[in-house]
């Protein structure tokens, strides 16, 4: 299968607001072109080397979720209750492996407004035989006493060690931190982005339409932002295919990835 490096730019143009897509494309270009031999090789040899490295990047990315799932098993124990937010494929992989290992646990799923991705997550977990309870997003503080840990995914892991993820992640982390509940982030290394947001508004806007089920009066403003920024001090550990990391070492890992 041939690897066209122009595809990275095409993918990025599909959704300029997707941090994970942008970061993955940047890392793909760095990984594929990271060799001094290219400038000394003939065209066919250089092309073959680019294709080989591109396919290698694909293999690493495909294995990332399984690696994270295996590393996460030490943090899930019998009898625990896990809070998840929205739909994350890597978090689903973590919980799926735990269930296949016959660990006994239950999951609280937020509804995940506005697109109700949490309902999709709850359906998939229930199909695996995992006990699930669905919460409206605003019931997290009310239910936090039932929770032993929080597992969330990430749209992007930024240089500060914080994460950008679906709206509501920040407030969940705040509640968990206040109640001394660990917050684990499961994220593939290709989501590490060279960004350093200083506040909630310091990000490329990403919006989602919201259906409240009733007409909204003309002139009433509606917040449609789809994601928020969770600072590193509210996160316990990052579970990645590079290993289990504290938020403070993310900048060092980013330097290694982009060298």
CSV table of C-alpha atoms in Angstrom, one decimal:
chain,number,residue,atom,x,y,z
A,1,UNK,CA,0.0,0.0,0.0
A,2,UNK,CA,1.5,3.4,-1.0
A,3,UNK,CA,1.7,6.3,1.4
A,4,UNK,CA,1.0,9.7,0.0
A,5,UNK,CA,2.3,12.4,2.3
A,6,UNK,CA,0.0,14.9,0.7
A,7,UNK,CA,-2.9,13.0,2.3
A,8,UNK,CA,-1.9,14.4,5.7
A,9,UNK,CA,-2.7,17.9,4.4
A,10,UNK,CA,-6.0,16.6,2.9
A,11,UNK,CA,-7.0,15.0,6.1
A,12,UNK,CA,-6.3,18.2,8.1
A,13,UNK,CA,-8.5,20.2,5.7
A,14,UNK,CA,-11.5,18.0,6.4
A,15,UNK,CA,-11.8,19.3,10.0
A,16,UNK,CA,-9.4,22.1,10.9
A,17,UNK,CA,-10.7,22.2,14.4
A,18,UNK,CA,-9.8,18.5,15.2
A,19,UNK,CA,-6.7,18.6,17.4
A,20,UNK,CA,-6.1,14.9,17.3
A,21,UNK,CA,-6.3,14.9,13.5
A,22,UNK,CA,-3.9,17.8,13.2
A,23,UNK,CA,-1.5,16.4,15.7
A,24,UNK,CA,-1.5,12.9,14.1
A,25,UNK,CA,-0.9,14.4,10.7
A,26,UNK,CA,2.0,16.5,12.0
A,27,UNK,CA,3.6,13.5,13.7
A,28,UNK,CA,3.0,11.4,10.6
A,29,UNK,CA,5.0,13.9,8.5
A,30,UNK,CA,7.8,14.1,11.1
A,31,UNK,CA,8.0,10.3,11.4
A,32,UNK,CA,7.9,9.6,7.7
A,33,UNK,CA,10.5,12.2,6.7
A,34,UNK,CA,12.8,11.7,9.7
A,35,UNK,CA,15.9,10.3,8.0
A,36,UNK,CA,19.0,11.9,6.7
A,37,UNK,CA,19.4,9.2,4.0
A,38,UNK,CA,16.5,10.6,2.0
A,39,UNK,CA,18.5,13.6,0.6
A,40,UNK,CA,21.3,11.3,-0.6
A,41,UNK,CA,19.1,8.5,-2.1
A,42,UNK,CA,17.8,8.2,-5.6
A,43,UNK,CA,14.1,8.9,-6.1
A,44,UNK,CA,12.9,5.2,-6.1
A,45,UNK,CA,14.9,4.4,-3.0
A,46,UNK,CA,13.7,7.5,-1.2
A,47,UNK,CA,10.1,6.7,-2.2
A,48,UNK,CA,10.4,3.2,-0.9
A,49,UNK,CA,11.8,4.4,2.4
A,50,UNK,CA,9.0,6.9,2.8
A,51,UNK,CA,6.4,4.2,2.2
A,52,UNK,CA,8.1,1.9,4.6
A,53,UNK,CA,8.1,4.5,7.4
A,54,UNK,CA,4.5,5.5,6.6
A,55,UNK,CA,3.3,2.0,7.0
A,56,UNK,CA,5.3,1.6,10.2
A,57,UNK,CA,3.6,4.7,11.6
A,58,UNK,CA,0.3,3.1,10.8
A,59,UNK,CA,1.2,-0.1,12.6
A,60,UNK,CA,2.3,1.8,15.7
A,61,UNK,CA,-1.0,3.8,15.7
A,62,UNK,CA,-3.1,0.7,15.3
A,63,UNK,CA,-1.4,-1.0,18.3
A,64,UNK,CA,-1.7,2.1,20.5
A,65,UNK,CA,-5.2,1.3,22.0
A,66,UNK,CA,-4.3,-2.3,22.8
A,67,UNK,CA,-1.1,-1.1,24.5
A,68,UNK,CA,-3.0,1.5,26.5
A,69,UNK,CA,-5.6,-1.1,27.5
A,70,UNK,CA,-3.0,-3.5,28.8
A,71,UNK,CA,-1.2,-0.7,30.8
A,72,UNK,CA,-4.5,0.4,32.3
A,73,UNK,CA,-5.4,-2.9,33.8
A,74,UNK,CA,-3.4,-2.3,37.0
A,75,UNK,CA,-5.7,0.6,37.8
A,76,UNK,CA,-9.0,-1.3,37.6
A,77,UNK,CA,-9.8,-3.6,40.5
A,78,UNK,CA,-12.7,-5.8,41.5
A,79,UNK,CA,-15.6,-3.9,43.0
A,80,UNK,CA,-14.7,-0.5,41.7
A,81,UNK,CA,-17.0,2.0,40.0
A,82,UNK,CA,-15.6,4.0,37.1
A,83,UNK,CA,-17.0,7.3,35.7
A,84,UNK,CA,-16.6,7.9,32.0
A,85,UNK,CA,-17.7,10.9,29.9
A,86,UNK,CA,-19.0,10.7,26.4
A,87,UNK,CA,-17.6,8.1,23.9
A,88,UNK,CA,-13.9,7.3,23.7
A,89,UNK,CA,-12.7,4.3,21.6
A,90,UNK,CA,-9.6,3.9,23.7
A,91,UNK,CA,-11.5,4.0,27.0
A,92,UNK,CA,-13.9,1.5,25.6
A,93,UNK,CA,-10.9,-0.7,24.7
A,94,UNK,CA,-9.6,-0.4,28.3
A,95,UNK,CA,-13.0,-1.4,29.8
A,96,UNK,CA,-13.5,-4.2,27.3
A,97,UNK,CA,-10.1,-5.8,28.2
A,98,UNK,CA,-10.9,-5.5,31.9
A,99,UNK,CA,-14.2,-7.3,31.4
A,100,UNK,CA,-12.5,-10.0,29.3
A,101,UNK,CA,-10.1,-10.5,32.2
A,102,UNK,CA,-13.2,-11.2,34.4
A,103,UNK,CA,-12.7,-8.1,36.5
A,104,UNK,CA,-15.9,-7.1,38.3
A,105,UNK,CA,-16.7,-3.4,38.1
A,106,UNK,CA,-19.5,-1.0,37.2
A,107,UNK,CA,-19.5,2.1,35.0
A,108,UNK,CA,-21.3,5.4,35.3
A,109,UNK,CA,-21.8,7.0,31.9
A,110,UNK,CA,-22.6,10.6,31.5
A,111,UNK,CA,-25.2,11.3,28.8
A,112,UNK,CA,-22.7,13.3,26.8
A,113,UNK,CA,-24.7,16.2,25.5
A,114,UNK,CA,-25.2,17.6,23.0
A,115,UNK,CA,-24.7,14.6,20.8
A,116,UNK,CA,-25.4,12.0,23.5
A,117,UNK,CA,-22.3,10.1,22.9
A,118,UNK,CA,-22.5,8.7,26.4
A,119,UNK,CA,-25.6,6.8,25.5
A,120,UNK,CA,-23.6,5.1,22.7
A,121,UNK,CA,-20.9,4.3,25.2
A,122,UNK,CA,-23.5,2.8,27.6
A,123,UNK,CA,-25.0,0.7,24.9
A,124,UNK,CA,-21.6,-0.8,23.9
A,125,UNK,CA,-20.7,-1.5,27.5
A,126,UNK,CA,-24.0,-3.1,28.3
A,127,UNK,CA,-23.5,-5.4,25.3
A,128,UNK,CA,-20.3,-6.5,26.9
A,129,UNK,CA,-22.2,-7.5,30.0
A,130,UNK,CA,-20.7,-4.6,32.1
A,131,UNK,CA,-23.1,-3.1,34.7
A,132,UNK,CA,-23.8,0.5,33.5
A,133,UNK,CA,-25.7,3.4,35.0
A,134,UNK,CA,-26.4,6.5,32.8
A,135,UNK,CA,-26.3,10.0,34.4
A,136,UNK,CA,-27.4,13.3,33.0
A,137,UNK,CA,-24.2,15.5,32.7
A,138,UNK,CA,-25.2,17.7,35.6
A,139,UNK,CA,-25.5,14.8,38.0
A,140,UNK,CA,-21.7,14.2,38.3
A,141,UNK,CA,-21.2,16.0,41.6
A,142,UNK,CA,-24.4,14.3,42.9
A,143,UNK,CA,-23.0,10.8,42.0
A,144,UNK,CA,-19.3,11.3,42.7
A,145,UNK,CA,-19.5,9.5,46.1
A,146,UNK,CA,-20.3,6.3,44.1
A,147,UNK,CA,-17.2,6.7,42.0
A,148,UNK,CA,-13.7,5.3,42.7
A,149,UNK,CA,-12.0,6.7,39.6
A,150,UNK,CA,-12.6,8.6,36.4
A,151,UNK,CA,-11.5,7.5,32.9
A,152,UNK,CA,-11.6,9.9,30.0
A,153,UNK,CA,-10.2,10.1,26.5
A,154,UNK,CA,-8.8,13.2,24.9
A,155,UNK,CA,-9.0,15.0,21.6
A,156,UNK,CA,-5.6,16.4,22.3
A,157,UNK,CA,-2.9,16.3,25.0
A,158,UNK,CA,-1.1,19.7,25.1
A,159,UNK,CA,2.3,20.8,26.2
A,160,UNK,CA,1.3,21.7,29.7
A,161,UNK,CA,0.2,18.1,30.3
A,162,UNK,CA,-3.5,19.2,30.3
A,163,UNK,CA,-6.0,17.8,27.8
A,164,UNK,CA,-8.6,19.2,25.4
A,165,UNK,CA,-11.6,17.0,25.3
A,166,UNK,CA,-15.4,17.1,24.9
A,167,UNK,CA,-17.3,19.7,26.8
A,168,UNK,CA,-17.8,18.8,30.4
A,169,UNK,CA,-14.5,17.1,31.0
A,170,UNK,CA,-13.1,20.1,32.9
A,171,UNK,CA,-15.9,20.2,35.4
A,172,UNK,CA,-15.8,16.5,36.0
A,173,UNK,CA,-12.1,16.7,36.7
A,174,UNK,CA,-12.7,19.6,39.1
A,175,UNK,CA,-15.3,17.7,41.0
A,176,UNK,CA,-13.2,14.5,41.1
A,177,UNK,CA,-10.1,16.5,42.3
A,178,UNK,CA,-12.2,18.1,45.0
A,179,UNK,CA,-13.4,14.7,46.2
A,180,UNK,CA,-9.9,13.1,45.9
A,181,UNK,CA,-10.9,10.8,43.1
A,182,UNK,CA,-8.2,9.9,40.5
A,183,UNK,CA,-8.6,11.1,37.0
A,184,UNK,CA,-7.0,8.9,34.4
A,185,UNK,CA,-6.6,10.0,30.8
A,186,UNK,CA,-6.3,7.3,28.1
A,187,UNK,CA,-4.8,8.8,25.0
A,188,UNK,CA,-2.7,7.7,22.0
A,189,UNK,CA,0.6,9.4,21.6
A,190,UNK,CA,-0.4,10.7,18.2
A,191,UNK,CA,-2.8,13.0,20.0
A,192,UNK,CA,0.1,14.9,21.7
A,193,UNK,CA,-0.1,18.4,20.2
A,194,UNK,CA,2.3,21.3,20.2
A,195,UNK,CA,-0.3,23.6,21.8
A,196,UNK,CA,-0.2,25.6,25.0
A,197,UNK,CA,-3.7,27.0,25.8
A,198,UNK,CA,-3.8,29.5,28.6
A,199,UNK,CA,-7.5,29.4,29.2
A,200,UNK,CA,-10.8,28.0,27.9
A,201,UNK,CA,-11.1,30.4,25.1
A,202,UNK,CA,-7.5,30.0,23.9
A,203,UNK,CA,-8.4,27.2,21.4
A,204,UNK,CA,-9.5,26.9,17.8
A,205,UNK,CA,-13.3,27.0,18.2
A,206,UNK,CA,-15.3,23.8,17.6
A,207,UNK,CA,-19.0,24.0,17.7
A,208,UNK,CA,-21.9,21.5,17.8
A,209,UNK,CA,-25.6,22.3,17.2
A,210,UNK,CA,-27.7,21.9,20.3
A,211,UNK,CA,-31.4,20.8,20.3
A,212,UNK,CA,-33.0,21.7,23.6
A,213,UNK,CA,-36.3,20.2,22.6
A,214,UNK,CA,-38.1,23.5,22.9
A,215,UNK,CA,-37.9,26.8,20.9
A,216,UNK,CA,-35.2,29.2,22.0
A,217,UNK,CA,-36.5,32.8,22.1
A,218,UNK,CA,-35.0,35.2,19.5
A,219,UNK,CA,-32.1,37.1,20.9
A,220,UNK,CA,-31.1,34.4,23.5
A,221,UNK,CA,-27.5,33.4,23.0
A,222,UNK,CA,-26.7,29.7,23.1
A,223,UNK,CA,-23.2,28.3,24.0
A,224,UNK,CA,-22.3,25.8,21.3
A,225,UNK,CA,-18.7,25.1,22.1
A,226,UNK,CA,-18.0,21.4,21.9
A,227,UNK,CA,-14.9,21.0,24.0
A,228,UNK,CA,-13.0,22.4,27.0
A,229,UNK,CA,-9.5,22.5,28.4
A,230,UNK,CA,-8.6,20.6,31.6
A,231,UNK,CA,-5.4,21.9,33.2
A,232,UNK,CA,-2.8,19.3,34.3
A,233,UNK,CA,-3.2,19.8,38.1
A,234,UNK,CA,-6.6,18.1,37.9
A,235,UNK,CA,-5.3,15.0,36.1
A,236,UNK,CA,-3.7,12.1,37.9
A,237,UNK,CA,-2.0,10.1,35.2
A,238,UNK,CA,-1.9,9.8,31.4
A,239,UNK,CA,-2.1,6.2,30.1
A,240,UNK,CA,-0.5,6.2,26.7
A,241,UNK,CA,1.3,3.8,24.3
A,242,UNK,CA,4.5,5.5,25.4
A,243,UNK,CA,3.8,4.4,29.0
A,244,UNK,CA,2.1,5.7,32.1
A,245,UNK,CA,3.0,9.4,32.4
A,246,UNK,CA,2.5,12.1,34.8
A,247,UNK,CA,1.2,15.4,33.2
A,248,UNK,CA,4.5,17.1,34.1
A,249,UNK,CA,6.5,14.9,31.6
A,250,UNK,CA,4.3,15.5,28.6
A,251,UNK,CA,6.5,18.4,27.3
A,252,UNK,CA,9.6,16.1,27.4
A,253,UNK,CA,7.7,13.4,25.5
A,254,UNK,CA,6.6,15.9,22.9
A,255,UNK,CA,10.2,17.0,22.4
A,256,UNK,CA,11.2,13.4,21.7
A,257,UNK,CA,8.3,12.9,19.3
A,258,UNK,CA,9.1,16.0,17.3
A,259,UNK,CA,12.9,15.6,17.2
